[in-house]
Amino acid sequence: MAASAARILIVEDTPTQAEVAGALLRTLGLETRVAETGAQAISIAQTWRPDAILMDLELPDFSGFETMRRLRTEGVEAAIIVVTAHGSVNHAVEAMREGAVDFIVKPYAKARLTVTLQNALEKRALATELREAKAQLGRDRFFGFIGASATMQAVYRTIESVAASKASVFITGESGTGKELAAEAVHRASPRKGRAFVTLNCGAIPRDLLESEIFGHVKGAFTGATDSRAGAAKLADGGTLFLDEIGEMPIEMQVKLLRFVQTGTFQPVGASRPEKVDVRIVSATNRDPWVEVETGRFREDLYYRLYVVPLHLPPLRERGEDSLLIARHFLAAFAREEGKRLRGFTWEVEQVLRAYSWPGNVRQLQNVVRNIVVLHDGDRVEMSMLPPMLLRGAPGQGAVVPDPVGAPPVEPEALPVVPPCVAKEPPVPMPAQPAPTFAPHQAAPLAPPPQNEAFQPLAEVEKRHILAALDRVAQDVPRAAALLGINPSTIYRKLQAWRSDASG
Amino acid sequence: MNAIDPEIAGQLASELPREDFVRIVRTFEDDLGRLARLLEAAVAAGDEEGYRRSAHSLAGAAAAVGARRLEQVARIAMDHRNPADPRVLALQVRQEASEALAELSALAEHPPGAS
C-alpha cells in the first residue's frame, strides 16, 4: 500500500477490537498506537502526530464526536475515519459533518480497511499539499515582514530554504528595504533561533574600535581597556552574527574577518590565544558588492566567503500592492499608539500611496504615515493630510494625484526605476515645510565654465544637473521636477533614455 | 447456527499471522471474563447504565471476531426497549461466550488452509 510508513492511531476502548484493528494494520506495514479514551487520543495525537485516526464513537470519557472537535482545536490534522457498528449510519453522516474523511462499518475485512485508509491518506496528503501551496503563494506576513507581492514571496521562500543551513547569507537592497529584518528572519527560522542574534553595524563603529567590537579585547590591551570584554563574535556563539553595512568595513579589518570566516577562530585584541566559536554570518550592504570588489574597496576572497547565498530585497516601488498593505498596517499601529481615530485611507490617497516611488522604501513610508497620524485626526486619511512631497509634480501641481472621476491610476510598473545606489536615508516628511530651493553651488552644472575649461556637451550638462537635483531630494522625481521647473514626465523620459544608453 | 461466523473469524485466521490471531483470541477471552463480570455486577446492583455499557462493549468485542450469537444477545441487552429479563440475558451471555471461545480456540489450533 502507498502509505506503508504511515502512522495510525486506533481510538478504541474494547481491547479485542483494538487488537483486531492493530493486527490488520500491522500486516499492511503501518505503525500503530492505541488510545482507550478521548483524552488519551488527544494526548497521543499531539505528540505522535498520526497520519490517520480510526475513531470509535463510544468512549468512556467523552464521545468520538467531541474527541474529533478537540483534536481539530488542538491543530491535529490527521485524517479521521469513524468506525461505526451496524445500523448507525446516522452516526456516520454526523461524523462526516464533523470533519471525518470516511467511515467504516465493523466488523471490517482487511481489504475494506486497506481501501478506506488508502483513500483517507491520499485525501490528507492532497489537502496538506494544497494548504502548503496556498501558504506559499498567499503569505502577507513573514516574521517581521509585511507584503504579499510575488517578489516578497520569493524572498520568504529563499529565507526558509537557507535557514536550516549554516551557509553565509549576503543581503543586498536599498536603504529601508528591511535588510536587518531579513537577517533576523534567517536567524529566527533557523535551528539557531534559541541562541543569540548579534547585530554589528560596520559603518557606525569608528575604524579603530571595530576589531575590538567584533573580536573583543583583554584587560590592558589598549589605553582605556580597563576590563576584558567579549566581542560580537563571542556573544553570537551558537547563534547568528549580522554584519550590517559590511561594505564600510576597512580593508585591513577585512583580512581579520576573512580568517575568522575561514577558521571559525579569532583572537581578542591583546589576547595570546585564539578562541573558537560556532557562528553563522549574515552580511548586508546597500551597495553592489561586486562593484565594491572591482573598485578594490572589498576583498574578493572575503566576497566569495560571504556571498554564498545572495538575498536581494526589492525596493518598495517593485512590490505592487505591498505599499498599501504596509501603509494600512502602520496606520493601525500608529493610530492605536497615538490614540487617534484614523482607520483607513480615502481612495485618492490610496492611489497616491500606490503610485509614489518611495525612494526611501518602507522606512520612508513608515515616516510618512507616522507624520500623518501625529499631525491629523479623523476617520480616514485624506489628500489634504498628505505631505507635499507626495503631491508635488501632479497636473496643476502636478504629479501622482489621480483623476477623481475615475481615470486609471498610475501603475507602479510605469514608474521609473531610480538608480539603486543613490537612495539616501529617507527625508522625514514635514508637510508645513516649504519646498527647498535648489541653490547650485560653485561646481554646479549651470555655473559658466571657467575660461580655461572646455565646454561640455549640453546633454552631459543636463544629465549632471538633473541627477544632482534628484540627489538633493532623495530621488523624489516630482520634487526634483518642481525644483527644475519642468514636468516630472521629462525626468522619467530622460532616465529611461539614459538607462537604455547604458545598457545598449 | 455456529457460535462463530466462519466468514469473519476464518478470514482473520487466514489473513493474520498465527501468533496475532492467538493473541486476539486471548484478548477476547480476557474481555469476555471482565465484561461478563461487569454485566453481572450491574444486574445485581440494578445499575441500568452500567449494564448497557457492558453489553455495548461485549457486542463490539463479539462482532470484531465474528461471535455472532453472543453479539445478538449483547445487542438485546443494550436495547432499553427490550423487555427481556437482565438476569436471564446475563446467563445467556456466559453461555454464548463460552461456546464462542471454544470455537475460536479450535480455529486458532487449526486455521483454515493449514495442513
Coordinates of C-alpha atoms in Angstrom, one line a residue:
Chain A
M1 CA 0.0 0.0 0.0
A2 CA 1.2 3.5 -0.9
A3 CA 1.2 4.8 2.7
S4 CA 3.3 1.9 4.1
A5 CA 5.1 4.1 6.6
A6 CA 2.0 5.9 7.8
R7 CA 1.1 6.2 11.5
I8 CA -2.4 5.1 12.5
L9 CA -3.9 5.9 15.9
I10 CA -6.6 3.4 17.0
V11 CA -9.1 5.0 19.4
E12 CA -11.0 2.1 20.9
D13 CA -11.8 1.2 24.4
T14 CA -12.6 -2.5 23.8
P15 CA -9.2 -4.4 23.7
T16 CA -10.5 -7.1 21.3
Q17 CA -11.5 -4.6 18.7
A18 CA -8.2 -2.6 19.1
E19 CA -6.2 -5.9 18.8
V20 CA -8.0 -6.9 15.6
A21 CA -7.5 -3.4 14.1
G22 CA -3.9 -3.3 15.2
A23 CA -3.1 -6.8 13.8
L24 CA -4.7 -6.0 10.4
L25 CA -2.8 -2.6 10.2
R26 CA 0.5 -4.3 11.0
T27 CA 0.1 -6.7 8.2
L28 CA -0.2 -3.6 5.9
G29 CA 3.2 -2.4 7.3
L30 CA 1.7 0.5 9.2
E31 CA 2.8 1.8 12.6
T32 CA 0.0 1.8 15.2
R33 CA -0.8 3.0 18.7
V34 CA -4.0 2.6 20.7
A35 CA -5.8 5.1 22.8
E36 CA -8.6 3.8 25.1
T37 CA -10.2 7.2 25.9
G38 CA -10.8 10.5 24.2
A39 CA -8.3 12.3 26.4
Q40 CA -5.6 9.7 25.7
A41 CA -6.3 10.1 22.0
I42 CA -5.7 13.8 22.1
S43 CA -2.6 13.4 24.2
I44 CA -1.1 10.8 21.9
A45 CA -2.1 12.7 18.7
Q46 CA -0.4 15.8 19.9
T47 CA 3.0 14.2 20.5
W48 CA 2.9 11.3 18.0
R49 CA 1.3 13.2 15.1
P50 CA -0.6 10.2 13.4
D51 CA -1.4 10.4 9.7
A52 CA -4.8 8.8 10.3
I53 CA -7.1 8.0 13.2
L54 CA -9.6 5.1 13.4
M55 CA -12.1 6.6 15.8
D56 CA -14.7 4.6 17.8
L57 CA -17.7 6.8 18.7
E58 CA -18.5 5.3 22.1
L59 CA -15.6 6.2 24.5
P60 CA -15.6 6.1 28.3
D61 CA -14.9 9.8 28.9
F62 CA -16.4 11.7 26.0
S63 CA -17.9 10.8 22.6
G64 CA -15.9 10.3 19.4
F65 CA -17.5 13.5 18.0
E66 CA -16.3 15.5 21.0
T67 CA -12.8 13.9 20.6
M68 CA -12.8 15.0 16.9
R69 CA -13.7 18.5 17.8
R70 CA -11.0 18.7 20.4
L71 CA -8.4 17.2 18.1
R72 CA -9.2 19.9 15.5
T73 CA -9.0 22.6 18.1
E74 CA -5.5 21.3 19.1
G75 CA -4.4 21.5 15.5
V76 CA -4.3 17.8 14.8
E77 CA -4.7 17.3 11.1
A78 CA -4.8 13.5 10.8
A79 CA -7.4 12.0 8.5
I80 CA -10.2 10.7 10.8
I81 CA -12.1 7.5 9.9
V82 CA -15.1 6.8 12.0
V83 CA -15.7 3.2 13.0
T84 CA -19.4 2.5 13.4
A85 CA -21.5 -0.5 14.4
H86 CA -24.3 -2.0 12.3
G87 CA -27.2 0.3 11.8
S88 CA -25.5 3.5 13.0
V89 CA -25.2 5.1 9.6
N90 CA -26.7 8.3 11.1
H91 CA -23.7 8.5 13.2
A92 CA -21.5 8.1 10.2
V93 CA -23.3 11.0 8.4
E94 CA -22.8 13.2 11.5
A95 CA -19.2 12.2 11.7
M96 CA -18.6 13.3 8.1
R97 CA -20.2 16.7 9.1
E98 CA -17.8 16.9 12.0
G99 CA -14.9 16.6 9.6
A100 CA -14.2 12.8 9.3
V101 CA -13.0 11.9 5.9
D102 CA -14.7 8.5 5.8
F103 CA -16.4 5.8 7.9
I104 CA -16.1 2.1 8.1
V105 CA -18.7 -0.4 9.4
K106 CA -17.4 -3.0 11.8
P107 CA -16.6 -5.8 11.6
Y108 CA -14.4 -5.0 8.6
A109 CA -12.3 -7.1 6.4
K110 CA -8.7 -6.3 5.6
A111 CA -9.4 -5.4 2.0
R112 CA -12.1 -2.8 3.1
L113 CA -9.8 -1.3 5.7
T114 CA -6.9 -1.1 3.2
V115 CA -9.0 0.8 0.6
T116 CA -10.6 3.1 3.2
L117 CA -7.2 4.0 4.7
Q118 CA -5.5 4.5 1.4
N119 CA -8.2 6.9 0.3
A120 CA -8.1 8.8 3.5
L121 CA -4.3 9.2 3.5
E122 CA -4.4 10.3 -0.1
K123 CA -7.0 12.9 0.7
R124 CA -5.0 14.1 3.6
A125 CA -1.8 14.3 1.5
L126 CA -3.6 16.4 -1.1
A127 CA -5.1 18.7 1.5
T128 CA -1.7 19.2 3.1
E129 CA -0.1 19.9 -0.3
L130 CA -2.9 22.4 -1.2
R131 CA -2.6 24.2 2.1
E132 CA 1.2 24.5 1.8
A133 CA 0.9 25.7 -1.8
K134 CA -1.6 28.3 -0.7
A135 CA 0.5 29.4 2.2
Q136 CA 3.5 29.8 -0.1
L137 CA 1.6 31.9 -2.5
G138 CA -0.6 33.9 -0.2
R139 CA 1.5 34.9 2.7
D140 CA 1.2 38.6 3.6
R141 CA 3.3 38.3 6.7
F142 CA 6.6 36.6 7.3
F143 CA 8.4 37.1 10.6
G144 CA 8.7 40.9 10.7
F145 CA 7.9 41.4 7.0
I146 CA 4.5 42.6 5.7
G147 CA 4.0 42.0 2.0
A148 CA 2.1 39.7 -0.3
S149 CA 3.7 40.6 -3.6
A150 CA 5.3 37.9 -5.8
T151 CA 8.7 39.4 -5.2
M152 CA 8.4 39.1 -1.5
Q153 CA 7.1 35.6 -1.7
A154 CA 10.4 34.7 -3.4
V155 CA 12.3 36.4 -0.6
Y156 CA 10.3 34.4 2.0
R157 CA 11.0 31.2 0.2
T158 CA 14.7 31.9 0.0
I159 CA 14.9 32.7 3.7
E160 CA 13.0 29.4 4.5
S161 CA 15.3 27.4 2.2
V162 CA 18.6 28.7 3.6
A163 CA 17.5 28.9 7.3
A164 CA 18.4 25.4 8.2
S165 CA 21.9 25.5 6.7
K166 CA 24.9 27.2 8.2
A167 CA 25.8 28.9 4.9
S168 CA 26.6 32.6 4.9
V169 CA 23.9 34.8 3.6
F170 CA 24.6 38.1 1.8
I171 CA 21.7 40.5 1.8
T172 CA 21.5 43.4 -0.7
G173 CA 18.9 46.1 -1.1
E174 CA 18.3 49.8 -1.0
S175 CA 18.1 51.6 2.4
G176 CA 14.9 51.0 4.1
T177 CA 14.0 47.7 2.4
G178 CA 14.3 45.6 5.6
K179 CA 17.8 44.1 5.5
E180 CA 18.0 43.7 9.2
L181 CA 14.5 42.2 9.3
A182 CA 15.7 39.7 6.7
A183 CA 18.8 38.8 8.7
E184 CA 16.6 38.3 11.8
A185 CA 14.2 36.2 9.8
V186 CA 17.1 33.9 8.7
H187 CA 18.1 33.6 12.4
R188 CA 14.5 33.0 13.7
A189 CA 13.7 30.4 11.0
S190 CA 16.9 28.5 11.7
P191 CA 17.8 25.9 14.3
R192 CA 19.9 28.6 16.0
K193 CA 16.8 30.6 17.0
G194 CA 17.3 29.8 20.6
R195 CA 20.7 31.4 20.7
A196 CA 21.9 34.9 20.3
F197 CA 21.3 37.2 17.2
V198 CA 24.0 39.8 17.4
T199 CA 24.0 42.9 15.1
L200 CA 27.0 44.9 14.3
N201 CA 26.8 48.0 12.1
C202 CA 30.2 48.2 10.5
G203 CA 29.5 51.7 9.2
A204 CA 28.6 53.1 12.6
I205 CA 31.7 52.0 14.6
P206 CA 34.9 54.0 14.5
R207 CA 37.5 52.2 12.5
D208 CA 40.0 51.7 15.4
L209 CA 37.3 50.2 17.6
L210 CA 35.9 47.8 15.0
E211 CA 38.3 44.9 15.8
S212 CA 37.5 45.1 19.5
E213 CA 33.8 45.3 18.8
I214 CA 33.9 42.1 16.7
F215 CA 36.5 40.1 18.5
G216 CA 36.6 41.6 22.0
H217 CA 39.6 42.6 24.0
V218 CA 41.5 41.6 27.1
K219 CA 42.2 43.9 30.0
G220 CA 45.1 46.3 29.3
A221 CA 45.0 45.6 25.5
F222 CA 44.9 49.3 24.8
T223 CA 44.5 52.6 26.7
G224 CA 41.1 52.6 28.3
A225 CA 40.7 48.8 28.2
T226 CA 40.2 48.5 32.0
D227 CA 38.4 45.2 31.7
S228 CA 38.2 42.2 29.4
R229 CA 35.2 42.4 27.1
A230 CA 33.7 39.8 24.8
G231 CA 33.1 40.9 21.2
A232 CA 30.2 40.3 18.9
A233 CA 31.7 37.0 17.6
K234 CA 31.9 35.5 21.1
L235 CA 28.4 36.8 22.0
A236 CA 27.0 35.2 18.9
D237 CA 28.5 31.8 19.6
G238 CA 25.9 29.1 18.6
G239 CA 23.8 31.8 17.0
T240 CA 24.0 34.4 14.2
L241 CA 26.3 37.4 13.7
F242 CA 24.8 40.1 11.5
L243 CA 27.3 42.4 9.9
D244 CA 25.3 45.3 8.6
E245 CA 26.9 47.8 6.1
I246 CA 29.8 45.3 5.5
G247 CA 30.9 47.5 2.6
E248 CA 32.0 50.1 5.1
M249 CA 34.5 47.7 6.7
P250 CA 38.1 49.0 6.4
I251 CA 40.2 46.8 4.2
E252 CA 42.7 45.8 7.0
M253 CA 39.8 44.6 9.1
Q254 CA 38.5 42.6 6.2
V255 CA 41.7 40.4 6.4
K256 CA 40.9 39.5 10.0
L257 CA 37.3 38.9 9.2
L258 CA 38.3 36.6 6.4
R259 CA 40.5 34.5 8.8
F260 CA 37.6 34.3 11.2
V261 CA 35.1 33.2 8.5
Q262 CA 37.5 30.6 7.2
T263 CA 38.5 29.0 10.5
G264 CA 35.8 30.0 13.0
T265 CA 38.6 31.2 15.3
F266 CA 39.6 34.7 16.3
Q267 CA 41.9 36.4 18.7
P268 CA 40.6 39.1 21.0
V269 CA 42.7 42.3 20.9
G270 CA 45.6 41.8 23.2
A271 CA 45.0 38.1 23.8
S272 CA 47.7 35.5 23.3
R273 CA 45.5 32.5 22.3
P274 CA 42.8 32.2 19.7
E275 CA 39.2 31.2 20.5
K276 CA 36.9 29.1 18.5
V277 CA 33.2 29.7 18.1
D278 CA 30.3 28.4 16.0
V279 CA 28.7 31.4 14.3
R280 CA 26.6 31.8 11.3
I281 CA 27.3 35.0 9.4
V282 CA 24.8 37.1 7.6
S283 CA 26.1 40.3 5.9
A284 CA 24.3 43.2 4.3
T285 CA 25.0 46.2 2.2
N286 CA 23.1 48.7 0.2
R287 CA 25.9 48.8 -2.4
D288 CA 26.6 46.5 -5.2
P289 CA 29.1 44.2 -3.6
W290 CA 30.7 43.1 -6.9
V291 CA 31.3 46.8 -7.8
E292 CA 33.0 47.2 -4.4
V293 CA 35.3 44.3 -5.3
E294 CA 36.1 45.6 -8.7
T295 CA 36.9 49.0 -7.3
G296 CA 39.2 47.4 -4.7
R297 CA 37.2 48.5 -1.7
F298 CA 36.2 45.0 -0.8
R299 CA 38.4 41.9 -0.8
E300 CA 37.5 39.4 -3.5
D301 CA 38.3 36.4 -1.3
L302 CA 36.1 37.7 1.5
Y303 CA 33.4 38.4 -1.0
Y304 CA 33.4 34.7 -2.1
R305 CA 33.3 33.6 1.6
L306 CA 30.3 35.8 2.5
Y307 CA 28.4 35.9 -0.8
V308 CA 27.3 32.2 -0.6
V309 CA 23.6 32.7 -0.6
P310 CA 22.6 36.1 -2.0
L311 CA 19.3 37.5 -0.9
H312 CA 18.1 40.6 -2.7
L313 CA 15.3 42.7 -1.1
P314 CA 13.3 44.5 -3.7
P315 CA 12.6 48.2 -3.4
L316 CA 9.1 49.2 -2.4
R317 CA 8.3 50.5 -5.9
E318 CA 8.7 47.0 -7.2
R319 CA 6.3 45.5 -4.7
G320 CA 3.0 46.4 -6.2
E321 CA 0.2 46.5 -3.6
D322 CA 2.5 46.0 -0.7
S323 CA 2.9 49.7 -0.2
L324 CA -0.9 49.9 0.7
L325 CA -0.7 46.8 2.8
I326 CA 2.2 48.2 4.8
A327 CA 0.6 51.7 5.0
R328 CA -2.6 50.2 6.5
H329 CA -0.5 48.2 9.0
F330 CA 1.4 51.4 10.1
L331 CA -1.8 53.4 10.2
A332 CA -3.5 51.0 12.5
A333 CA -0.4 50.7 14.8
F334 CA 0.3 54.4 15.0
A335 CA -3.3 55.4 15.4
R336 CA -3.6 53.0 18.3
E337 CA -0.3 54.3 19.8
E338 CA -1.3 58.0 19.4
G339 CA -5.0 57.5 20.4
K340 CA -6.3 58.7 17.0
R341 CA -9.4 57.6 15.2
L342 CA -7.8 57.2 11.8
R343 CA -8.9 53.8 10.4
G344 CA -8.1 54.0 6.6
F345 CA -7.3 56.0 3.5
T346 CA -9.6 57.6 1.0
W347 CA -9.5 56.1 -2.5
E348 CA -7.5 59.1 -3.8
V349 CA -4.9 58.8 -1.1
E350 CA -4.6 55.1 -1.8
Q351 CA -3.8 55.9 -5.4
V352 CA -1.1 58.3 -4.4
L353 CA 0.5 55.8 -2.0
R354 CA 0.4 53.2 -4.7
A355 CA 1.9 55.4 -7.4
Y356 CA 4.6 57.1 -5.4
S357 CA 8.1 55.8 -6.0
W358 CA 9.2 55.6 -2.3
P359 CA 12.9 56.2 -2.8
G360 CA 13.4 55.7 1.0
N361 CA 11.4 52.5 0.8
V362 CA 9.5 51.1 3.8
R363 CA 11.3 53.4 6.3
Q364 CA 10.1 56.4 4.3
L365 CA 6.5 55.1 4.1
Q366 CA 6.6 54.5 7.9
N367 CA 7.7 58.1 8.5
V368 CA 5.0 59.5 6.2
V369 CA 2.3 57.5 8.0
R370 CA 3.6 58.4 11.4
N371 CA 3.7 62.1 10.4
I372 CA 0.1 62.0 9.2
V373 CA -1.1 60.3 12.4
V374 CA 0.7 62.7 14.6
L375 CA -0.5 65.8 12.9
H376 CA -4.1 64.9 11.9
D377 CA -7.2 63.1 13.1
G378 CA -10.5 61.9 11.6
D379 CA -12.0 58.7 10.2
R380 CA -9.8 58.4 7.2
V381 CA -6.6 59.9 5.8
E382 CA -7.5 62.5 3.2
M383 CA -5.5 64.2 0.4
S384 CA -5.1 67.3 2.4
M385 CA -3.2 65.4 5.1
L386 CA -0.5 64.1 2.8
P387 CA 3.0 65.7 3.0
P388 CA 3.7 67.9 -0.1
M389 CA 6.4 65.6 -1.3
L390 CA 3.8 63.0 -2.3
L391 CA 1.8 65.5 -4.2
R392 CA 4.3 67.6 -6.0
G393 CA 4.6 67.3 -9.7
A394 CA 1.0 66.4 -10.3
P395 CA -1.0 68.2 -13.1
G396 CA -1.7 71.6 -11.7
Q397 CA 0.8 71.0 -9.0
G398 CA 1.2 68.1 -10.8
A399 CA 2.0 64.6 -10.1
V400 CA 0.6 61.4 -9.0
V401 CA -2.8 62.8 -7.9
P402 CA -5.3 60.6 -9.7
D403 CA -8.2 61.9 -11.7
P404 CA -11.1 61.8 -9.2
V405 CA -13.6 60.9 -11.8
G406 CA -12.0 57.5 -12.3
A407 CA -9.1 57.8 -14.6
P408 CA -6.9 54.7 -14.3
P409 CA -4.5 55.1 -11.5
V410 CA -0.8 55.3 -12.3
E411 CA 0.6 51.8 -12.4
P412 CA 3.6 51.3 -10.2
E413 CA 5.2 49.4 -13.0
A414 CA 5.1 52.5 -15.1
L415 CA 7.2 54.4 -12.7
P416 CA 10.9 54.9 -13.3
V417 CA 13.4 52.9 -11.6
V418 CA 15.6 55.2 -9.6
P419 CA 19.3 54.2 -9.7
P420 CA 19.6 51.9 -6.7
C421 CA 22.9 53.0 -5.3
V422 CA 21.9 56.6 -4.8
A423 CA 19.0 56.2 -2.4
K424 CA 19.8 58.1 0.7
E425 CA 18.1 57.9 4.1
P426 CA 14.5 59.0 3.6
P427 CA 13.6 62.5 4.5
V428 CA 11.3 62.9 7.4
P429 CA 8.1 64.3 5.9
M430 CA 7.4 67.8 7.0
P431 CA 4.1 69.0 5.5
A432 CA 4.5 72.5 6.6
Q433 CA 8.0 72.9 5.3
P434 CA 8.4 75.0 2.1
A435 CA 10.0 73.2 -0.8
P436 CA 13.7 73.6 -0.6
T437 CA 15.2 75.9 -3.1
F438 CA 17.9 74.5 -5.3
A439 CA 20.8 76.8 -5.0
P440 CA 23.6 75.5 -7.2
H441 CA 27.0 75.6 -5.6
Q442 CA 30.2 76.6 -7.3
A443 CA 30.7 73.5 -9.3
A444 CA 27.0 73.2 -10.2
P445 CA 26.4 72.5 -13.9
L446 CA 24.7 75.8 -14.5
A447 CA 27.7 77.8 -13.5
P448 CA 29.6 79.0 -16.5
P449 CA 32.7 77.0 -17.1
P450 CA 36.0 78.8 -16.3
Q451 CA 37.7 80.4 -19.2
N452 CA 40.3 77.7 -19.5
E453 CA 37.9 74.7 -19.2
A454 CA 36.5 73.2 -22.3
F455 CA 32.8 73.4 -22.8
Q456 CA 30.9 70.1 -22.2
P457 CA 28.2 68.8 -24.4
L458 CA 24.8 70.3 -23.4
A459 CA 23.3 66.8 -22.9
E460 CA 26.0 66.0 -20.4
V461 CA 25.4 69.2 -18.5
E462 CA 21.7 68.5 -18.5
K463 CA 22.2 64.9 -17.2
R464 CA 24.5 66.1 -14.4
H465 CA 22.1 68.8 -13.5
I466 CA 19.0 66.5 -13.3
L467 CA 20.9 63.8 -11.3
A468 CA 22.2 66.5 -8.9
A469 CA 18.6 67.7 -8.4
L470 CA 17.4 64.1 -7.8
D471 CA 20.3 63.6 -5.3
R472 CA 19.2 66.7 -3.5
V473 CA 15.6 65.5 -3.0
A474 CA 16.3 61.8 -2.2
Q475 CA 15.4 60.7 -5.7
D476 CA 11.9 62.1 -5.5
V477 CA 11.2 62.7 -9.2
P478 CA 8.1 65.0 -8.8
R479 CA 10.1 67.1 -6.3
A480 CA 13.2 67.3 -8.5
A481 CA 10.9 68.3 -11.4
A482 CA 9.5 71.1 -9.2
L483 CA 13.0 72.3 -8.4
L484 CA 14.0 72.3 -12.0
G485 CA 10.7 73.8 -13.2
I486 CA 9.9 71.0 -15.6
N487 CA 7.3 68.3 -15.8
P488 CA 8.2 65.0 -14.0
S489 CA 7.5 63.1 -17.2
T490 CA 10.5 64.9 -18.7
I491 CA 12.7 63.4 -16.0
Y492 CA 11.1 60.0 -16.3
R493 CA 11.8 60.1 -20.1
K494 CA 15.4 61.2 -19.6
L495 CA 16.1 58.4 -17.0
Q496 CA 14.6 55.9 -19.3
A497 CA 16.8 57.1 -22.2
W498 CA 20.0 57.1 -20.0
R499 CA 19.3 53.6 -18.8
S500 CA 18.8 52.4 -22.4
D501 CA 22.1 54.1 -23.4
A502 CA 23.9 52.5 -20.5
S503 CA 22.5 49.0 -21.3
G504 CA 22.9 49.3 -25.1
Chain B
M1 CA -26.0 -21.5 13.6
N2 CA -22.4 -21.8 14.9
A3 CA -21.3 -19.6 17.7
I4 CA -18.7 -18.1 15.3
D5 CA -19.3 -16.7 11.9
P6 CA -16.7 -18.6 9.8
E7 CA -16.5 -15.7 7.2
I8 CA -15.2 -13.2 9.7
A9 CA -13.2 -15.4 12.1
G10 CA -12.0 -17.6 9.3
Q11 CA -10.8 -14.6 7.3
L12 CA -8.9 -13.2 10.4
A13 CA -7.3 -16.6 11.0
S14 CA -6.2 -16.9 7.4
E15 CA -5.1 -13.3 6.9
L16 CA -3.2 -12.8 10.1
P17 CA 0.0 -14.5 11.3
R18 CA -0.9 -17.3 13.7
E19 CA 0.6 -15.6 16.7
D20 CA -1.5 -12.5 16.0
F21 CA -4.7 -14.5 15.8
V22 CA -3.9 -16.3 19.0
R23 CA -3.3 -13.0 20.7
I24 CA -6.7 -11.8 19.5
V25 CA -8.4 -14.9 20.9
R26 CA -6.6 -14.4 24.3
T27 CA -7.6 -10.7 24.4
F28 CA -11.1 -11.7 23.6
E29 CA -11.1 -14.2 26.4
D30 CA -9.9 -11.6 28.8
D31 CA -12.5 -9.1 27.6
L32 CA -15.3 -11.7 28.0
G33 CA -14.3 -12.5 31.5
R34 CA -14.1 -8.9 32.5
L35 CA -17.2 -7.7 30.7
A36 CA -19.4 -10.6 31.8
R37 CA -18.4 -9.9 35.4
L38 CA -19.2 -6.2 35.0
L39 CA -22.6 -7.1 33.4
E40 CA -23.5 -9.4 36.2
A41 CA -22.4 -6.9 38.8
A42 CA -24.6 -4.2 37.1
V43 CA -27.6 -6.6 37.1
A44 CA -27.1 -7.4 40.8
A45 CA -26.8 -3.7 41.6
G46 CA -29.7 -2.6 39.4
D47 CA -27.3 -0.3 37.6
E48 CA -29.0 0.1 34.2
E49 CA -26.4 2.4 32.7
G50 CA -23.5 0.0 33.7
Y51 CA -25.5 -2.9 32.3
R52 CA -26.0 -1.3 28.9
R53 CA -22.4 0.0 28.7
S54 CA -21.0 -3.5 29.4
A55 CA -23.4 -5.0 26.9
H56 CA -22.3 -2.5 24.3
S57 CA -18.6 -3.4 24.8
L58 CA -19.5 -7.1 24.7
A59 CA -21.3 -6.6 21.4
G60 CA -18.4 -4.8 19.9
A61 CA -15.8 -7.4 21.0
A62 CA -18.0 -10.2 19.8
A63 CA -18.6 -8.5 16.4
A64 CA -14.9 -8.0 15.9
V65 CA -14.2 -11.7 16.0
G66 CA -17.4 -12.9 14.4
A67 CA -19.1 -14.2 17.6
R68 CA -22.5 -13.6 16.1
R69 CA -24.8 -15.3 18.6
L70 CA -23.0 -13.6 21.5
E71 CA -23.2 -10.2 19.7
Q72 CA -27.0 -10.7 19.2
V73 CA -27.6 -11.4 22.9
A74 CA -25.5 -8.4 23.9
R75 CA -27.4 -6.2 21.5
I76 CA -30.7 -7.3 23.0
A77 CA -29.3 -6.4 26.4
M78 CA -28.2 -2.9 25.0
D79 CA -31.7 -2.2 23.8
H80 CA -33.6 -0.4 26.6
R81 CA -37.0 -1.1 24.8
N82 CA -36.5 -4.9 25.0
P83 CA -38.4 -6.4 28.0
A84 CA -36.0 -9.4 28.4
D85 CA -35.0 -10.1 32.0
P86 CA -31.4 -8.9 32.5
R87 CA -30.6 -11.9 34.8
V88 CA -31.6 -14.3 32.0
L89 CA -29.6 -12.3 29.5
A90 CA -26.6 -12.3 31.7
L91 CA -26.7 -16.1 31.9
Q92 CA -27.1 -16.3 28.1
V93 CA -24.0 -14.1 27.7
R94 CA -22.0 -16.6 29.8
Q95 CA -23.3 -19.5 27.7
E96 CA -22.6 -17.9 24.3
A97 CA -19.2 -16.6 25.4
S98 CA -18.0 -20.0 26.4
E99 CA -19.2 -21.5 23.1
A100 CA -17.6 -18.8 21.1
L101 CA -14.3 -19.1 22.9
A102 CA -14.3 -22.9 22.3
E103 CA -14.8 -22.5 18.6
L104 CA -12.2 -19.7 18.3
S105 CA -9.6 -21.7 20.2
A106 CA -10.2 -24.6 17.8
L107 CA -9.8 -22.2 14.9
A108 CA -6.5 -21.0 16.4
E109 CA -5.3 -24.6 16.6
H110 CA -6.3 -25.4 13.0
P111 CA -6.5 -22.2 11.0
P112 CA -8.1 -22.5 7.5
G113 CA -5.7 -23.7 4.9
A114 CA -3.3 -25.3 7.5
S115 CA -2.5 -28.9 6.8

